[in-house]
Amino acid sequence: MSTVPTSNGEGSSPALPEALAEIQRDFLDLSVKDRLQLLLEFSNELPGLPERYADHPDLLEQVVECQSPVFIFVEVTDGLVHLYATAPRESPTTRGFASIIAQGLEGLTVDEALGVPDDYPQTIGLVEAVSPLRIRGMTALLGRAKRQIREKTAA
Amino acid sequence: MPVDRDPSAQFSDYAHPERLVSTEWLAEKLAGDPAARAGLVVVESDEDVLLYETGHIPGSVKVDWHTDLNDPVQRDYISGEKFAELMSERGISRDSTVVIYGDKNNWWAAYALWVFTLFGHEDVRLLDGGRAKWEAEGREYTLDQPAITPVEYPVPERDDTGIRAYKEDVLAHFGSPLIDVRSPEEYNGSRTTAPAYPEEGALRAGHIPSAQNVPWGKAAADDGTFRPLAELDAIYRDGAGLKDDDEVVAYCRIGERSSHTWFVLHHLMGFENVRNYDGSWTEWGSAVRVPIVTGAEPGEAPAATTR
């Protein structure tokens, strides 16, 4: 399997939303080893759930493709996307994935969020840092987030 | 130089008690006279590639099952040259005593131990109970990465003959016991992946004909330690029908859970001839013209093919 990014945000279309493009640049600028450290920083930045979800874990959807339990919930408020996620402390990689997706989608319009390429997780230099198998967890997370956005805006 | 073994009574029934150390033993070694732990290297090996970075046993180094032990291109383990390089970078000599621990009941730690064994590293042990027990006992973690002085490690020859089975070996093994250590749902064919795990790509679901289903986690007690020998006998001898002198092949989905069972059957129960089929279901479930059984029953073993 090739680890060469299939798109690098430049010259490919459509352009990545700025936050996701910045995350991509930040990772690709680092050595493979340092990318893990950055992923750990993202992991530590994953905010706790807002109270309305903390008390209602039933509202969150589990992403079963991730190796560790991770739950996500998307809100669309005034046409803008917000994603909340929670994963256990002993699953820092999964937390890092969720944190990247949450920060990357935050405040995007519905169209912008749905336009994020499905292979974005493969393009930020993490495939070789964490392994192709593990990166599937982030791909699944992004797919679930986009599906929730579609469902919430379909009505 | 090898470090003395853990004499704990709870290990004495096992066939190879020297393959386990207790959390008490390790904590005492780390706190005690440095001369008494010369040659000891503690290795953490986890499912989660970042877990070590969130806190680990002081002085321990990390070996990742996927990014360190697997060849990045060919579906195989790394070469002897790469293994020697990895050991050198981690400060492990050929005669070091390596104690491996990890998350998920030492699932990945057992996998790392099995790969170390492929390369003939002699003294490699598991920390009984792994991360979960160390943590539950409130023992120390650090964020500090140890400063490692690279050491010489001779390039070993990887020997796949004793403890590793290829697909052809399994076809030739029919008639002897097979242990499928996956979940019942994977075994009976209702799914191809472990519950809550990613799809790793198998085109068909079910199990290898005649395999007994003994999910790997049955060998672990609630605190993550291995069950006492009498309980293991009840599971694998009474339950799965294994007998003395049986030659056994264990498999799962990519060979990691079955490494845990390999450790149990070989080092704890004393079965001499146990092989781990690491191709496991991701190979068998996609291979052309190999026999498969669905449902909860093991099914009949086909005639063994000669190699």
mmCIF file with all atom_site columns, N, CA and C in Angstrom, chain B residues 95-123:
data_model
loop_
_atom_site.group_PDB
_atom_site.id
_atom_site.type_symbol
_atom_site.label_atom_id
_atom_site.label_alt_id
_atom_site.label_comp_id
_atom_site.label_asym_id
_atom_site.label_entity_id
_atom_site.label_seq_id
_atom_site.pdbx_PDB_ins_code
_atom_site.Cartn_x
_atom_site.Cartn_y
_atom_site.Cartn_z
_atom_site.occupancy
_atom_site.B_iso_or_equiv
_atom_site.pdbx_formal_charge
_atom_site.auth_seq_id
_atom_site.auth_comp_id
_atom_site.auth_asym_id
_atom_site.auth_atom_id
_atom_site.pdbx_PDB_model_num
ATOM 1  N N  . ASP B 1 95  ? 21.351 -10.959 25.145 1.00 0.00 ? 95  ASP B N  1
ATOM 2  C CA . ASP B 1 95  ? 21.150 -11.673 26.416 1.00 0.00 ? 95  ASP B CA 1
ATOM 3  C C  . ASP B 1 95  ? 20.330 -10.869 27.424 1.00 0.00 ? 95  ASP B C  1
ATOM 4  N N  . SER B 1 96  ? 19.699 -9.793  26.968 1.00 0.00 ? 96  SER B N  1
ATOM 5  C CA . SER B 1 96  ? 18.846 -9.026  27.888 1.00 0.00 ? 96  SER B CA 1
ATOM 6  C C  . SER B 1 96  ? 17.637 -9.853  28.314 1.00 0.00 ? 96  SER B C  1
ATOM 7  N N  . THR B 1 97  ? 17.205 -9.598  29.538 1.00 0.00 ? 97  THR B N  1
ATOM 8  C CA . THR B 1 97  ? 15.918 -10.111 29.996 1.00 0.00 ? 97  THR B CA 1
ATOM 9  C C  . THR B 1 97  ? 14.864 -9.082  29.618 1.00 0.00 ? 97  THR B C  1
ATOM 10 N N  . VAL B 1 98  ? 13.961 -9.460  28.726 1.00 0.00 ? 98  VAL B N  1
ATOM 11 C CA . VAL B 1 98  ? 12.946 -8.528  28.257 1.00 0.00 ? 98  VAL B CA 1
ATOM 12 C C  . VAL B 1 98  ? 11.616 -8.865  28.938 1.00 0.00 ? 98  VAL B C  1
ATOM 13 N N  . VAL B 1 99  ? 11.051 -7.889  29.618 1.00 0.00 ? 99  VAL B N  1
ATOM 14 C CA . VAL B 1 99  ? 9.726  -8.056  30.235 1.00 0.00 ? 99  VAL B CA 1
ATOM 15 C C  . VAL B 1 99  ? 8.752  -7.165  29.473 1.00 0.00 ? 99  VAL B C  1
ATOM 16 N N  . ILE B 1 100 ? 7.745  -7.785  28.865 1.00 0.00 ? 100 ILE B N  1
ATOM 17 C CA . ILE B 1 100 ? 6.805  -7.037  28.039 1.00 0.00 ? 100 ILE B CA 1
ATOM 18 C C  . ILE B 1 100 ? 5.459  -6.915  28.762 1.00 0.00 ? 100 ILE B C  1
ATOM 19 N N  . TYR B 1 101 ? 4.881  -5.735  28.664 1.00 0.00 ? 101 TYR B N  1
ATOM 20 C CA . TYR B 1 101 ? 3.536  -5.536  29.225 1.00 0.00 ? 101 TYR B CA 1
ATOM 21 C C  . TYR B 1 101 ? 2.761  -4.657  28.267 1.00 0.00 ? 101 TYR B C  1
ATOM 22 N N  . GLY B 1 102 ? 1.420  -4.659  28.441 1.00 0.00 ? 102 GLY B N  1
ATOM 23 C CA . GLY B 1 102 ? 0.614  -3.817  27.566 1.00 0.00 ? 102 GLY B CA 1
ATOM 24 C C  . GLY B 1 102 ? -0.837 -3.742  27.991 1.00 0.00 ? 102 GLY B C  1
ATOM 25 N N  . ASP B 1 103 ? -1.625 -3.131  27.104 1.00 0.00 ? 103 ASP B N  1
ATOM 26 C CA . ASP B 1 103 ? -3.055 -2.965  27.387 1.00 0.00 ? 103 ASP B CA 1
ATOM 27 C C  . ASP B 1 103 ? -3.819 -4.228  26.998 1.00 0.00 ? 103 ASP B C  1
ATOM 28 N N  . LYS B 1 104 ? -5.128 -4.201  27.228 1.00 0.00 ? 104 LYS B N  1
ATOM 29 C CA . LYS B 1 104 ? -6.018 -5.286  26.793 1.00 0.00 ? 104 LYS B CA 1
ATOM 30 C C  . LYS B 1 104 ? -5.538 -6.682  27.217 1.00 0.00 ? 104 LYS B C  1
ATOM 31 N N  . ASN B 1 105 ? -5.349 -6.884  28.491 1.00 0.00 ? 105 ASN B N  1
ATOM 32 C CA . ASN B 1 105 ? -4.927 -8.201  29.007 1.00 0.00 ? 105 ASN B CA 1
ATOM 33 C C  . ASN B 1 105 ? -3.645 -8.704  28.365 1.00 0.00 ? 105 ASN B C  1
ATOM 34 N N  . ASN B 1 106 ? -2.744 -7.805  28.033 1.00 0.00 ? 106 ASN B N  1
ATOM 35 C CA . ASN B 1 106 ? -1.460 -8.215  27.434 1.00 0.00 ? 106 ASN B CA 1
ATOM 36 C C  . ASN B 1 106 ? -1.613 -8.840  26.051 1.00 0.00 ? 106 ASN B C  1
ATOM 37 N N  . TRP B 1 107 ? -2.723 -8.537  25.395 1.00 0.00 ? 107 TRP B N  1
ATOM 38 C CA . TRP B 1 107 ? -2.983 -9.089  24.074 1.00 0.00 ? 107 TRP B CA 1
ATOM 39 C C  . TRP B 1 107 ? -1.814 -8.788  23.127 1.00 0.00 ? 107 TRP B C  1
ATOM 40 N N  . TRP B 1 108 ? -1.461 -7.489  23.051 1.00 0.00 ? 108 TRP B N  1
ATOM 41 C CA . TRP B 1 108 ? -0.403 -7.084  22.111 1.00 0.00 ? 108 TRP B CA 1
ATOM 42 C C  . TRP B 1 108 ? 0.969  -7.379  22.675 1.00 0.00 ? 108 TRP B C  1
ATOM 43 N N  . ALA B 1 109 ? 1.080  -7.415  23.980 1.00 0.00 ? 109 ALA B N  1
ATOM 44 C CA . ALA B 1 109 ? 2.347  -7.782  24.603 1.00 0.00 ? 109 ALA B CA 1
ATOM 45 C C  . ALA B 1 109 ? 2.689  -9.233  24.251 1.00 0.00 ? 109 ALA B C  1
ATOM 46 N N  . ALA B 1 110 ? 1.677  -10.099 24.277 1.00 0.00 ? 110 ALA B N  1
ATOM 47 C CA . ALA B 1 110 ? 1.906  -11.508 23.928 1.00 0.00 ? 110 ALA B CA 1
ATOM 48 C C  . ALA B 1 110 ? 2.287  -11.633 22.454 1.00 0.00 ? 110 ALA B C  1
ATOM 49 N N  . TYR B 1 111 ? 1.706  -10.787 21.652 1.00 0.00 ? 111 TYR B N  1
ATOM 50 C CA . TYR B 1 111 ? 2.039  -10.790 20.227 1.00 0.00 ? 111 TYR B CA 1
ATOM 51 C C  . TYR B 1 111 ? 3.500  -10.386 20.029 1.00 0.00 ? 111 TYR B C  1
ATOM 52 N N  . ALA B 1 112 ? 3.919  -9.331  20.727 1.00 0.00 ? 112 ALA B N  1
ATOM 53 C CA . ALA B 1 112 ? 5.322  -8.908  20.635 1.00 0.00 ? 112 ALA B CA 1
ATOM 54 C C  . ALA B 1 112 ? 6.241  -10.025 21.131 1.00 0.00 ? 112 ALA B C  1
ATOM 55 N N  . LEU B 1 113 ? 5.842  -10.673 22.232 1.00 0.00 ? 113 LEU B N  1
ATOM 56 C CA . LEU B 1 113 ? 6.668  -11.763 22.771 1.00 0.00 ? 113 LEU B CA 1
ATOM 57 C C  . LEU B 1 113 ? 6.815  -12.885 21.738 1.00 0.00 ? 113 LEU B C  1
ATOM 58 N N  . TRP B 1 114 ? 5.735  -13.173 21.054 1.00 0.00 ? 114 TRP B N  1
ATOM 59 C CA . TRP B 1 114 ? 5.780  -14.233 20.033 1.00 0.00 ? 114 TRP B CA 1
ATOM 60 C C  . TRP B 1 114 ? 6.738  -13.844 18.898 1.00 0.00 ? 114 TRP B C  1
ATOM 61 N N  . VAL B 1 115 ? 6.701  -12.572 18.497 1.00 0.00 ? 115 VAL B N  1
ATOM 62 C CA . VAL B 1 115 ? 7.609  -12.132 17.424 1.00 0.00 ? 115 VAL B CA 1
ATOM 63 C C  . VAL B 1 115 ? 9.062  -12.150 17.917 1.00 0.00 ? 115 VAL B C  1
ATOM 64 N N  . PHE B 1 116 ? 9.299  -11.730 19.159 1.00 0.00 ? 116 PHE B N  1
ATOM 65 C CA . PHE B 1 116 ? 10.654 -11.827 19.721 1.00 0.00 ? 116 PHE B CA 1
ATOM 66 C C  . PHE B 1 116 ? 11.132 -13.283 19.652 1.00 0.00 ? 116 PHE B C  1
ATOM 67 N N  . THR B 1 117 ? 10.203 -14.203 19.905 1.00 0.00 ? 117 THR B N  1
ATOM 68 C CA . THR B 1 117 ? 10.563 -15.630 19.901 1.00 0.00 ? 117 THR B CA 1
ATOM 69 C C  . THR B 1 117 ? 10.891 -16.114 18.486 1.00 0.00 ? 117 THR B C  1
ATOM 70 N N  . LEU B 1 118 ? 10.199 -15.570 17.483 1.00 0.00 ? 118 LEU B N  1
ATOM 71 C CA . LEU B 1 118 ? 10.539 -15.926 16.097 1.00 0.00 ? 118 LEU B CA 1
ATOM 72 C C  . LEU B 1 118 ? 12.010 -15.617 15.810 1.00 0.00 ? 118 LEU B C  1
ATOM 73 N N  . PHE B 1 119 ? 12.498 -14.547 16.435 1.00 0.00 ? 119 PHE B N  1
ATOM 74 C CA . PHE B 1 119 ? 13.879 -14.141 16.209 1.00 0.00 ? 119 PHE B CA 1
ATOM 75 C C  . PHE B 1 119 ? 14.829 -14.774 17.219 1.00 0.00 ? 119 PHE B C  1
ATOM 76 N N  . GLY B 1 120 ? 14.312 -15.705 17.989 1.00 0.00 ? 120 GLY B N  1
ATOM 77 C CA . GLY B 1 120 ? 15.174 -16.463 18.892 1.00 0.00 ? 120 GLY B CA 1
ATOM 78 C C  . GLY B 1 120 ? 15.666 -15.695 20.095 1.00 0.00 ? 120 GLY B C  1
ATOM 79 N N  . HIS B 1 121 ? 14.989 -14.593 20.445 1.00 0.00 ? 121 HIS B N  1
ATOM 80 C CA . HIS B 1 121 ? 15.414 -13.908 21.672 1.00 0.00 ? 121 HIS B CA 1
ATOM 81 C C  . HIS B 1 121 ? 15.042 -14.803 22.858 1.00 0.00 ? 121 HIS B C  1
ATOM 82 N N  . GLU B 1 122 ? 16.051 -15.192 23.615 1.00 0.00 ? 122 GLU B N  1
ATOM 83 C CA . GLU B 1 122 ? 15.890 -16.260 24.593 1.00 0.00 ? 122 GLU B CA 1
ATOM 84 C C  . GLU B 1 122 ? 14.995 -15.861 25.773 1.00 0.00 ? 122 GLU B C  1
ATOM 85 N N  . ASP B 1 123 ? 15.407 -14.807 26.460 1.00 0.00 ? 123 ASP B N  1
ATOM 86 C CA . ASP B 1 123 ? 14.759 -14.505 27.742 1.00 0.00 ? 123 ASP B CA 1
ATOM 87 C C  . ASP B 1 123 ? 13.735 -13.384 27.573 1.00 0.00 ? 123 ASP B C  1
#
